[in-house]
Amino acid sequence: MYRRMTAACQEKCIARTFREGKLTEGEAVCLDRWVAKYLDVHEKLGKCLTTMSQNDEAALQKMSEQQQH
């Protein structure tokens, strides 16, 4: 995840030709916003996948209980 995020942020926010050794203010703002969005989406996706997994587990448990009776 970190490698993909780094590559995507660099591609979107940092110019291919470096004029300065440090990030410009615009680059820094872009990176901050991009990372925040990326992590927010990652967190939401993780919660969604957890919910789906729990629902699947509950359904399997219910099926197992029905087969035992």
XYZ file of N, CA and C in Angstrom, residues 18-60:
129
model
N 13.074 18.760 -11.345
C 13.272 19.378 -10.035
C 14.025 20.689 -10.197
N 13.448 21.754 -9.668
C 14.113 23.054 -9.705
C 14.712 23.383 -8.350
N 14.149 22.778 -7.313
C 14.599 23.045 -5.947
C 14.811 21.721 -5.227
N 15.627 21.753 -4.204
C 15.876 20.559 -3.414
C 14.740 20.214 -2.473
N 13.950 21.218 -2.124
C 12.832 21.012 -1.205
C 11.515 21.086 -1.967
N 10.460 20.559 -1.338
C 9.131 20.654 -1.937
C 8.675 22.106 -1.966
N 7.985 22.468 -3.040
C 7.367 23.792 -3.072
C 6.136 23.758 -2.172
N 5.605 24.917 -1.866
C 4.405 24.967 -1.025
C 3.242 24.242 -1.705
N 3.099 24.447 -3.006
C 2.027 23.782 -3.754
C 2.168 22.272 -3.739
N 3.404 21.785 -3.898
C 3.643 20.343 -3.854
C 3.315 19.777 -2.476
N 3.725 20.479 -1.434
C 3.476 20.012 -0.066
C 1.977 19.952 0.229
N 1.246 20.980 -0.197
C -0.207 21.002 0.013
C -0.862 19.859 -0.760
N -0.450 19.674 -2.003
C -0.993 18.596 -2.831
C -0.748 17.242 -2.166
N 0.467 17.016 -1.703
C 0.796 15.746 -1.048
C -0.032 15.535 0.212
N -0.158 16.567 1.028
C -0.955 16.459 2.256
C -2.398 16.062 1.941
N -2.974 16.734 0.977
C -4.369 16.449 0.621
C -4.515 15.053 0.024
N -3.586 14.696 -0.861
C -3.663 13.409 -1.538
C -3.520 12.266 -0.544
N -2.560 12.368 0.348
C -2.352 11.317 1.351
C -3.572 11.210 2.264
N -4.128 12.333 2.673
C -5.316 12.308 3.533
C -6.476 11.606 2.828
N -6.687 11.913 1.560
C -7.763 11.269 0.804
C -7.496 9.778 0.644
N -6.264 9.424 0.316
C -5.898 8.026 0.109
C -6.128 7.224 1.383
N -5.682 7.748 2.509
C -5.842 7.038 3.777
C -7.309 6.964 4.190
N -8.079 8.008 3.912
C -9.505 8.001 4.221
C -10.214 6.904 3.427
N -9.922 6.822 2.144
C -10.531 5.789 1.307
C -10.094 4.406 1.782
N -8.823 4.261 2.121
C -8.313 2.975 2.599
C -9.039 2.554 3.877
N -9.266 3.492 4.786
C -9.972 3.193 6.033
C -11.421 2.785 5.758
N -12.098 3.533 4.889
C -13.489 3.210 4.554
C -13.589 1.844 3.884
N -12.656 1.552 2.986
C -12.643 0.261 2.317
C -12.411 -0.864 3.320
N -11.491 -0.654 4.252
C -11.230 -1.652 5.288
C -12.465 -1.934 6.127
N -13.194 -0.888 6.498
C -14.423 -1.070 7.281
C -15.474 -1.829 6.477
N -15.596 -1.491 5.206
C -16.564 -2.161 4.343
C -16.225 -3.644 4.208
N -14.960 -3.953 3.982
C -14.544 -5.346 3.848
C -14.739 -6.112 5.149
N -14.494 -5.466 6.275
C -14.715 -6.102 7.574
C -16.189 -6.436 7.759
N -17.059 -5.497 7.425
C -18.501 -5.733 7.533
C -18.937 -6.878 6.629
N -18.445 -6.878 5.398
C -18.791 -7.956 4.472
C -18.325 -9.303 5.007
N -17.129 -9.343 5.538
C -16.584 -10.580 6.092
C -17.409 -11.068 7.276
N -17.798 -10.149 8.143
C -18.620 -10.514 9.296
C -19.988 -11.028 8.853
N -20.568 -10.402 7.844
C -21.860 -10.855 7.321
C -21.745 -12.251 6.713
N -20.660 -12.485 5.973
C -20.435 -13.809 5.392
C -20.261 -14.859 6.481
N -19.502 -14.507 7.507
C -19.280 -15.434 8.613
C -20.592 -15.758 9.323
N -21.429 -14.761 9.542
C -22.723 -14.977 10.192
C -23.618 -15.868 9.325
N -23.604 -15.652 8.022
C -24.413 -16.471 7.116
C -23.936 -17.920 7.126
N -22.621 -18.118 7.119
C -22.078 -19.476 7.178
C -22.435 -20.158 8.490
